Coordinates of C-alpha atoms in Angstrom, one line a residue:
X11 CA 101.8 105.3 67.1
X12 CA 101.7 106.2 63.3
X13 CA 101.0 102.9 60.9
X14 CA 102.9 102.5 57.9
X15 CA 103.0 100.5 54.5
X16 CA 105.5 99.6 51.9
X17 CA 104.4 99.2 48.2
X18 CA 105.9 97.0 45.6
X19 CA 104.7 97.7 42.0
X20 CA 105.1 95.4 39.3
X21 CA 104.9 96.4 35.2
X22 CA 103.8 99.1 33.5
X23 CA 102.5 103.2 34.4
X24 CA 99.5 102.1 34.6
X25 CA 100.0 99.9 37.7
X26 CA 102.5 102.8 38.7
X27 CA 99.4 104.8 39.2
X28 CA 97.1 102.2 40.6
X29 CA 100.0 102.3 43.7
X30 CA 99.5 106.0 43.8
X31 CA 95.6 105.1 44.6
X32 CA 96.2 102.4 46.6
X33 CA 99.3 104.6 48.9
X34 CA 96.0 107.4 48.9
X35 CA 93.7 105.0 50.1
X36 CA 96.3 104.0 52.9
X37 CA 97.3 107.7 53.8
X38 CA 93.5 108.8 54.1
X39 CA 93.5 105.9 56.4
X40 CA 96.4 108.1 58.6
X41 CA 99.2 105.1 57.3
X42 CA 102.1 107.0 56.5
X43 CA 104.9 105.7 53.5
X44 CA 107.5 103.6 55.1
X45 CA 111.4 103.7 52.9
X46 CA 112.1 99.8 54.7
X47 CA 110.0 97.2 53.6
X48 CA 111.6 94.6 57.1
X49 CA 109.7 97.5 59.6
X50 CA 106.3 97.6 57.5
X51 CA 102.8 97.6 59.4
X52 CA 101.7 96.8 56.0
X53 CA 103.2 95.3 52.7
X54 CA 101.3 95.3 49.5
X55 CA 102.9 93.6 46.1
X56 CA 100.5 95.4 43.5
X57 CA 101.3 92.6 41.1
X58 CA 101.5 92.3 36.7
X59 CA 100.8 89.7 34.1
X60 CA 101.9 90.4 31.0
X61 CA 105.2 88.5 31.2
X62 CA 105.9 85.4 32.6
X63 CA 109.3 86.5 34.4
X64 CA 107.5 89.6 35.8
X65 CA 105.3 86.6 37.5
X66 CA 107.7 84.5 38.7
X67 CA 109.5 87.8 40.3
X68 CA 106.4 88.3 42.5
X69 CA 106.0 85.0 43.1
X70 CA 109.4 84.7 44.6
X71 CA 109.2 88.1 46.3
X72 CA 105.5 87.2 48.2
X73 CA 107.4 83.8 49.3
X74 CA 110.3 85.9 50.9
X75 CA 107.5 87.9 52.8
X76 CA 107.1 84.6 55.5
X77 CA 110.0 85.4 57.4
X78 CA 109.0 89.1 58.5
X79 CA 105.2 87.2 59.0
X80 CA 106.7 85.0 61.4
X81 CA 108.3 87.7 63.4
X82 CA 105.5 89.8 63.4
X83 CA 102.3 88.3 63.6
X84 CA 100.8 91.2 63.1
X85 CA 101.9 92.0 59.7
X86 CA 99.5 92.3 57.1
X87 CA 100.4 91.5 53.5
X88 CA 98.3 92.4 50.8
X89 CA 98.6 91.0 47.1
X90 CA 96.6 93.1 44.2
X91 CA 96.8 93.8 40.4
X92 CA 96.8 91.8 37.3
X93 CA 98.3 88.6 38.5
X94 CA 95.5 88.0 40.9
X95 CA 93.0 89.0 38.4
X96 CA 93.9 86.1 36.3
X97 CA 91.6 82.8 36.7
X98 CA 92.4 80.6 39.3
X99 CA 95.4 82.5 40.6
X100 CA 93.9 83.5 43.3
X101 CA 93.3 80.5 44.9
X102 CA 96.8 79.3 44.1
X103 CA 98.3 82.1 45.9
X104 CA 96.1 81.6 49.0
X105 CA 97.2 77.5 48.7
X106 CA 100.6 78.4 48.3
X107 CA 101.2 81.5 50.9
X108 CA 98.7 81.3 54.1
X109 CA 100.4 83.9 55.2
X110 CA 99.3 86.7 52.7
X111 CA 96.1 88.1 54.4
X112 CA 94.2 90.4 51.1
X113 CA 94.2 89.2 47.9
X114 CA 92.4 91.6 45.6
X115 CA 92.3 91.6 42.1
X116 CA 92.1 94.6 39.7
X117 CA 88.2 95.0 39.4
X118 CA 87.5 96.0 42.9
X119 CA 91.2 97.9 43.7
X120 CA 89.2 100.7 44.9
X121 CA 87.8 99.0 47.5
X122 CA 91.3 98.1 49.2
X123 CA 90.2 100.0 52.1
X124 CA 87.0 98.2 52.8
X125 CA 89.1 94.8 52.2
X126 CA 91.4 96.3 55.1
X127 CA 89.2 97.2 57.6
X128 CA 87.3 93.8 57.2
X129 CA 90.8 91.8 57.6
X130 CA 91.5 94.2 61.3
X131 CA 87.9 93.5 62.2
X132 CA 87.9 90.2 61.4
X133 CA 91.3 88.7 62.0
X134 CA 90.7 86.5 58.9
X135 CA 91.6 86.5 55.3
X136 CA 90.0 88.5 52.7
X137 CA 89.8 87.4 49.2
X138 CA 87.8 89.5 47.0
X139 CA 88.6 89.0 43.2
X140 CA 85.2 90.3 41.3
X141 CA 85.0 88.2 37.7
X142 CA 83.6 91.6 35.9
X143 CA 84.8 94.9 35.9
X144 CA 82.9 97.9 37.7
X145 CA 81.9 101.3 37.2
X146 CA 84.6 103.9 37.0
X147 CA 85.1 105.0 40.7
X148 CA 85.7 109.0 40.7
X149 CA 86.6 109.2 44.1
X150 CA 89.7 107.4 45.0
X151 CA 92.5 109.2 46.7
X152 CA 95.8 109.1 45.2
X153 CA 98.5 109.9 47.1
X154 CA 101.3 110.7 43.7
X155 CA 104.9 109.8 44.3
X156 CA 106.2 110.6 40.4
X157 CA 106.3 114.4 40.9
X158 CA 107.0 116.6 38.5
X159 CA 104.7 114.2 36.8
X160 CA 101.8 113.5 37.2
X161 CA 99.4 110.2 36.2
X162 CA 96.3 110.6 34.6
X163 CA 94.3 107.4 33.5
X164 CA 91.9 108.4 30.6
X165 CA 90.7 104.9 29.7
X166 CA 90.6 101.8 31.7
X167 CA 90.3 98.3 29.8
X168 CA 91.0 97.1 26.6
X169 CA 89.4 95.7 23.6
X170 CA 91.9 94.3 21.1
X171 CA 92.4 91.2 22.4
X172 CA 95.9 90.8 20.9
X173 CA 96.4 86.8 20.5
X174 CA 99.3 87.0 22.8
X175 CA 97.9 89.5 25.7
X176 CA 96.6 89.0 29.1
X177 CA 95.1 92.6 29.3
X178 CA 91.6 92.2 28.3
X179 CA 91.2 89.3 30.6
X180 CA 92.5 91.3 34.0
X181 CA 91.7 95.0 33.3
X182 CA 87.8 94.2 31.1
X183 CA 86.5 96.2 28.6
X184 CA 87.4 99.7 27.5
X185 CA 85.9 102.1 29.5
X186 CA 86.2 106.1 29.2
X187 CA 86.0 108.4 31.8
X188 CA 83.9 111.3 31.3
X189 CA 85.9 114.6 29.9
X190 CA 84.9 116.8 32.3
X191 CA 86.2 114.5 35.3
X192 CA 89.5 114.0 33.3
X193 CA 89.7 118.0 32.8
X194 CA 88.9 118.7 36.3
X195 CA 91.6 116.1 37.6
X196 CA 94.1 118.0 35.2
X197 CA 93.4 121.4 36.2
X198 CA 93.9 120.4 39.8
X199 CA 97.3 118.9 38.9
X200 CA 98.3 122.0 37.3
X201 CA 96.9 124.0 40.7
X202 CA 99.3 121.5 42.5
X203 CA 102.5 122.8 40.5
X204 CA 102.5 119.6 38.2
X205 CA 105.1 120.5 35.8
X206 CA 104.4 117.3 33.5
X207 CA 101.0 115.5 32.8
X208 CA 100.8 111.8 31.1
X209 CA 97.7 110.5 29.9
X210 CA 97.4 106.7 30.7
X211 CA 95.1 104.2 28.5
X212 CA 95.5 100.7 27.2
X213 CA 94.8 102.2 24.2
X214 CA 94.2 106.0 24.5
X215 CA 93.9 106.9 20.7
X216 CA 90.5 105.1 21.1
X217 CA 89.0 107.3 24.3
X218 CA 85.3 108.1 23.7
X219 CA 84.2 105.5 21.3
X220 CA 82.2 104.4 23.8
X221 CA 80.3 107.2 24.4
X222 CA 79.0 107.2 20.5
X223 CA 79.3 111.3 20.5
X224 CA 81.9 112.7 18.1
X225 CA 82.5 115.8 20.5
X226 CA 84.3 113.1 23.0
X227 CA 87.3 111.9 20.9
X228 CA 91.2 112.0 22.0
X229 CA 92.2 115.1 20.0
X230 CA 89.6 117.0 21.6
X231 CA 90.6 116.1 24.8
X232 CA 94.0 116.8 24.3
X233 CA 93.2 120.5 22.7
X234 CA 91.4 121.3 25.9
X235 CA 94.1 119.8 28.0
X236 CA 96.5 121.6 26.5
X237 CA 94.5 124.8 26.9
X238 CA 94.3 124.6 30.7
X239 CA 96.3 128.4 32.1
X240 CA 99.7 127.2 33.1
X241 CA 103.3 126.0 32.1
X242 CA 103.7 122.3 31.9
X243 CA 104.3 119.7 29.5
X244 CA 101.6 117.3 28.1
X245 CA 102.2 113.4 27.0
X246 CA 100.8 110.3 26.2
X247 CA 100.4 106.6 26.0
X248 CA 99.7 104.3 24.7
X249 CA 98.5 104.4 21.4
X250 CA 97.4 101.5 18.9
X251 CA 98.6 102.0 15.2
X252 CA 95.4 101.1 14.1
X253 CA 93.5 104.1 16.2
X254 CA 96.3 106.5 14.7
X255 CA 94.2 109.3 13.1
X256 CA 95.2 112.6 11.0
X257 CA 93.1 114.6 13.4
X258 CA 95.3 113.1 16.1
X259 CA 98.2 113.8 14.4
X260 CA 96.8 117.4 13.6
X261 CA 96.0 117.5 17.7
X262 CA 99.4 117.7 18.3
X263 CA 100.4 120.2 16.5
X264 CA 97.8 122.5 18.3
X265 CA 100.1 123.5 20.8
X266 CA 103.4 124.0 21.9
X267 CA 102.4 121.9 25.5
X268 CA 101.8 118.7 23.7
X269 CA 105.3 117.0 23.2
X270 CA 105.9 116.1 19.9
X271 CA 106.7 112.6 20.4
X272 CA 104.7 109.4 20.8
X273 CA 105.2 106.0 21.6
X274 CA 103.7 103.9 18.2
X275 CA 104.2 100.0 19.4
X276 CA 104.4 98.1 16.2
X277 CA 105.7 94.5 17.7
X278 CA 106.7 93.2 14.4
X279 CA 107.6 94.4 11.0
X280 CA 106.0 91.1 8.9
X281 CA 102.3 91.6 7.7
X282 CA 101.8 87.5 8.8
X283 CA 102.7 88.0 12.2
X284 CA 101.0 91.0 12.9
X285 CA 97.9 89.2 11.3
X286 CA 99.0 86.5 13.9
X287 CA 99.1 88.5 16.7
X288 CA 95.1 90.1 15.4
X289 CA 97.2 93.7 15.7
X290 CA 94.5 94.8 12.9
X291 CA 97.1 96.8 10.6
X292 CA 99.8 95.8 8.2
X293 CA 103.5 96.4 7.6
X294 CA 102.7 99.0 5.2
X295 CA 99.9 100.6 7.2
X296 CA 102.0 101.0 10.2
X297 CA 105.3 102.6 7.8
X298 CA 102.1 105.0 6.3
X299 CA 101.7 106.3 9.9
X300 CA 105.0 106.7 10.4
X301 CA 105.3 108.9 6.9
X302 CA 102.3 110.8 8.1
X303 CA 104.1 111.8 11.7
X304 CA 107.4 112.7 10.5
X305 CA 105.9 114.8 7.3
X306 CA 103.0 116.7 9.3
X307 CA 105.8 117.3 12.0
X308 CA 109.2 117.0 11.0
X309 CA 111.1 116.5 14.8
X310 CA 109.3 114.1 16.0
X311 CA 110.4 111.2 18.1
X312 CA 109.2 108.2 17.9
X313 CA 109.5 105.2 20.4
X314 CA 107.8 101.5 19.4
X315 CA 107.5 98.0 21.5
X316 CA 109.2 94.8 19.2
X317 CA 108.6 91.2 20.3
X318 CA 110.6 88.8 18.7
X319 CA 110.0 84.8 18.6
X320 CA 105.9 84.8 17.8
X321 CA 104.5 81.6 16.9
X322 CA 105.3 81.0 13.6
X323 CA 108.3 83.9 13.3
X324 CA 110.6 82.7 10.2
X325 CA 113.6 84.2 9.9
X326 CA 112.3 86.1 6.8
X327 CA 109.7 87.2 9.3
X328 CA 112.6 88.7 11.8
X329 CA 114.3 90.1 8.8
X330 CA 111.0 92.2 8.0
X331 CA 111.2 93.5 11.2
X332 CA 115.2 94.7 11.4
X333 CA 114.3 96.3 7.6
X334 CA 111.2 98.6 9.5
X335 CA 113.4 99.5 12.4
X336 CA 115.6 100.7 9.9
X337 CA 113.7 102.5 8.1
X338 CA 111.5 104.1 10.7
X339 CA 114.9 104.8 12.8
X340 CA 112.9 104.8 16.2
X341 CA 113.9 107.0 18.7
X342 CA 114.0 103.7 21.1
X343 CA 112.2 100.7 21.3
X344 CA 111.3 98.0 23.9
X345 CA 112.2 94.9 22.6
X346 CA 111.0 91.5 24.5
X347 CA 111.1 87.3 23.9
X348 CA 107.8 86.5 23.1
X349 CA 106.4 84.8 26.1
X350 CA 103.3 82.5 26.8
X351 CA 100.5 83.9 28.9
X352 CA 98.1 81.1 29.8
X353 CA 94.4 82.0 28.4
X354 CA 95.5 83.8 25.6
X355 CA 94.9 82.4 21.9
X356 CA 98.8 82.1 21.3
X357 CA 99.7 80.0 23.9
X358 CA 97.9 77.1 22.2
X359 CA 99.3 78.4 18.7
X360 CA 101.5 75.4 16.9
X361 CA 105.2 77.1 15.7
X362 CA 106.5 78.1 18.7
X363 CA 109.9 79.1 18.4
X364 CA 113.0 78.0 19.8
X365 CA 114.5 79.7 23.3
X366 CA 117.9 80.0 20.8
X367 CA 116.5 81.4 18.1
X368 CA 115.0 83.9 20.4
X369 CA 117.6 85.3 22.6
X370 CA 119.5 85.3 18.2
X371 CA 116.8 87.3 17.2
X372 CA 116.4 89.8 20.2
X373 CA 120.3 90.2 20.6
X374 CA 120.3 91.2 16.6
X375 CA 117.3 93.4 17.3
X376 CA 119.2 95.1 19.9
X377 CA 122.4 95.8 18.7
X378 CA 120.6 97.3 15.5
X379 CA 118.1 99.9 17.6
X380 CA 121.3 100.9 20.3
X381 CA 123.4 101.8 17.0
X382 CA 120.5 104.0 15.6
X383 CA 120.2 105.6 18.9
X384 CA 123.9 106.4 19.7
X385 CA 123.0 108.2 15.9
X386 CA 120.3 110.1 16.8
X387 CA 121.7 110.9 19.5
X388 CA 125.1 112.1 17.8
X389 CA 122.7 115.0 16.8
X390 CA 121.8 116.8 19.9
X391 CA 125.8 116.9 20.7
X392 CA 126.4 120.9 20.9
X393 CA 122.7 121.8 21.2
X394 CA 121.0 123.4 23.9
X395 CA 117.8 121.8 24.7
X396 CA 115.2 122.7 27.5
X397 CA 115.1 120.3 30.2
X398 CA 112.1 119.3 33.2
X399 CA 114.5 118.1 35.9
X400 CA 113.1 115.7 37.4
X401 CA 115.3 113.5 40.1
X402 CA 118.9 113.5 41.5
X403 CA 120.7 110.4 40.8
X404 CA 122.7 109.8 43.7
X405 CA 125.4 107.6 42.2
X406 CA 126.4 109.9 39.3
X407 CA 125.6 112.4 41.4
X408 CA 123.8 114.6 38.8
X409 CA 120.5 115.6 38.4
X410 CA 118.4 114.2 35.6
X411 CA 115.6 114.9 33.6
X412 CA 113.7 114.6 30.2
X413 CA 113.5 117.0 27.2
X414 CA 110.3 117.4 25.3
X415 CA 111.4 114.4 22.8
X416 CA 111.5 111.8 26.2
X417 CA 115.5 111.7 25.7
X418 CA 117.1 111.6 29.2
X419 CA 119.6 113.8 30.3
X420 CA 122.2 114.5 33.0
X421 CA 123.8 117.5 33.9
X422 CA 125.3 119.0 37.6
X423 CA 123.7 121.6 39.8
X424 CA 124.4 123.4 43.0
X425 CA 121.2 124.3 43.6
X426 CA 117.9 122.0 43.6
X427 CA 116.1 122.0 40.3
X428 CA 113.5 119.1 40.9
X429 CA 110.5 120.4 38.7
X430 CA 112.0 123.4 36.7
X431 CA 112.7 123.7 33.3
X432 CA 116.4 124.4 32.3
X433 CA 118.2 125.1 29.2
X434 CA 120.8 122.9 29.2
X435 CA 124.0 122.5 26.3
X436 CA 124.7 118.8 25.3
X437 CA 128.2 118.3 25.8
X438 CA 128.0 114.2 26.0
X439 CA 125.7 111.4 23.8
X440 CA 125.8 108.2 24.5
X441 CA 122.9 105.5 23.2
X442 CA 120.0 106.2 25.9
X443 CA 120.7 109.5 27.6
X444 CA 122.9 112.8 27.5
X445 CA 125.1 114.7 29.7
X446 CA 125.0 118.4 29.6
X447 CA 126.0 121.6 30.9
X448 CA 123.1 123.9 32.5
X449 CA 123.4 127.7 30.3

């Protein structure tokens, strides 16, 4: 009888791929994908960090889980990622659930299968959270579920150390891969009819630095990306306004593959904060960046992360920020309440703000960025604008997909268009996405 498992993923692409490895480390193990959680041979919460919520979600999910233990004692529940990589989380999980039988963190993730055939063996727990990160592993199967995309980690780690993030603590150091193993991967992709290829990175504008060798840089990775035989489409993220260089800038110009848009997080628009948060640039060095993107190519889009409700954020602070976003006119932005993450310098910063003033501040933030969106928007109305398609929406009963800019678009179809590219005339804007007609 065929096993099966049931993934949860928590947070950001980056953990989206890390399920794709961990689903191809299960299917190489003959476990097959399972669309009900309740009928599971195996459930595995692949967990994140980087907001307290986003915690509390899996927390309360994982405590749900003892029911379907209790009927099936055979059950195995697995709990991974950044949350368990955090210190002495862990151990509060295994106090607080019993009945979760791996927890792994996000060091030793390519050794879930090991951690699986030791808990069947065994009968007993497995806890195996390594304080250090490892080697790059080259080999792990990845069984890819975001088709016509495809996931391409180029960096793992980080080494900012923002005052407010969790990163550097659960994913280690930057680490590149080598460019020939990154090429290879995307050349198979391509084989594979991968229509779309994203490069994944804390931080990918800084790939290479660790090698020392100025023939390994991002923008010469891209280039001979972008000059692998085939028709697909070629994107990025994220990048760190500080790692922003002209050759990168120049990289993108180098062919029509590489979309012409980039998500830039600034997180605030005040110099203090930013020197607050460590983020390394200023006000006026980010806005520099942003002249240089939209002079050296003139249809750019541009998508950015905000936080609102730092340590310390005035209100002439917040208003620094609405006067960026108005000026930069962002394509769309993330927006988020500042929130604590224990370890990290800012939760022990003085000035924290009031819950109030926050949800003020973000709801101001908001309304501003939808309005310059519906704008910008407003501007495709009557254009014809090539399309991937990449998923049916079942409630509006369209299909959907991205143009090059990452705006989202509807349209109808008789016929199945999952992973082509069609031209298709905007007839409908609205803040977020479009609704077209295919021509």
């Amino acid at each position: 009888m065929v096993k099966t498992y049931y993934i949860t993923t928590y947070g950001c692409q980056m953990n989206v791929h890390e399920s794709e490895k961990l689903a191809g480390i299960l299917s190489k193990k003959g476990y097959i994908a399972s669309e009900n959680i309740e009928t599971a041979d195996i459930i595995l919460f692949n967990t994140c960090a980087i907001r307290e919520n986003a915690e509390n979600h899996a927390f309360g999910n994982i405590g749900a889980l003892k029911k379907l233990k209790k009927n099936n004692k055979d059950l195995i529940i697995a709990v991974g990622g950044c949350m368990t990589q955090q210190t002495g989380v862990a151990e509060i999980l295994a106090k607080k659930f019993p009945f979760v039988d791996i927890i792994f963190g996000t060091h030793n993730l390519d050794d879930f299968g090991k951690m699986l055939d030791k808990k069947i063996s065994s009968k007993k727990r497995v806890v195996e959270v390594l304080e250090n990160e490892k080697q790059i592993c080259e080999d792990t199967p990845k069984f890819r579920t975001s088709y016509p995309n495809a996931w391409v980690n180029i960096t793992y780690g980080c080494n900012n150390f923002c005052t407010y993030c969790i990163v550097p603590y659960v994913r280690g150091r930057e680490r590149s891969r080598k460019m020939d193993d990154i090429l290879e991967e995307c050349r198979r992709i391509v084989e594979l009819g991968y229509k779309e290829i994203t490069l994944l990175g804390q931080n990918v504008n800084s790939y290479g630095l660790d090698f020392n060798d100025e023939n390994i840089t991002f923008p010469i990775l891209l280039k001979k990306i972008a000059d692998i035989k085939g028709d697909f489409r070629l994107r990025f993220m994220t990048n760190h306004p500080k790692d922003l260089s002209d050759e990168l800038i120049e990289a993108m110009l180098y062919s029509d593959k590489i979309c012409k848009y980039i998500h830039l997080p600034v997180q605030s628009g005040s110099t203090k904060i930013l020197e607050l948060m460590n983020r390394r640039y200023t006000r006026e060095n980010y806005l520099e960046k942003i002249k240089k993107l939209k002079e050296k190519i003139p249809n750019i889009s541009i998508t950015t992360d905000i936080m609102v409700g730092f340590p310390f954020e005035t209100e002439e602070d917040f208003l620094d920020t609405l006067n960026l976003v108005k000026t930069c006119r962002f394509n769309g932005a993330f927006t988020f309440v500042y929130s604590k993450r224990k370890g990290t310098i800012a939760e022990k910063m003085d000035g924290q703000i009031e819950e109030a003033v926050s949800k003020d501040r973000i709801q101001r933030l908001i309304d501003l960025q939808n309005q310059i969106a519906k704008e910008i928007s407003l501007e495709y109305k009557d254009k014809i604008v090539e399309v991937l398609c990449e998923d049916f929406d079942t409630k509006k009963e369209m299909y959907l997909g991205r143009d090059e800019f990452n705006r989202m678009c509807y349209f109808s179809s008789d016929e199945n268009l999952i992973g082509k590219f069609v031209n298709v005339k905007i007839t409908k804007t609205g803040g977020i996405s479009l609704v077209g007609e295919l021509v």
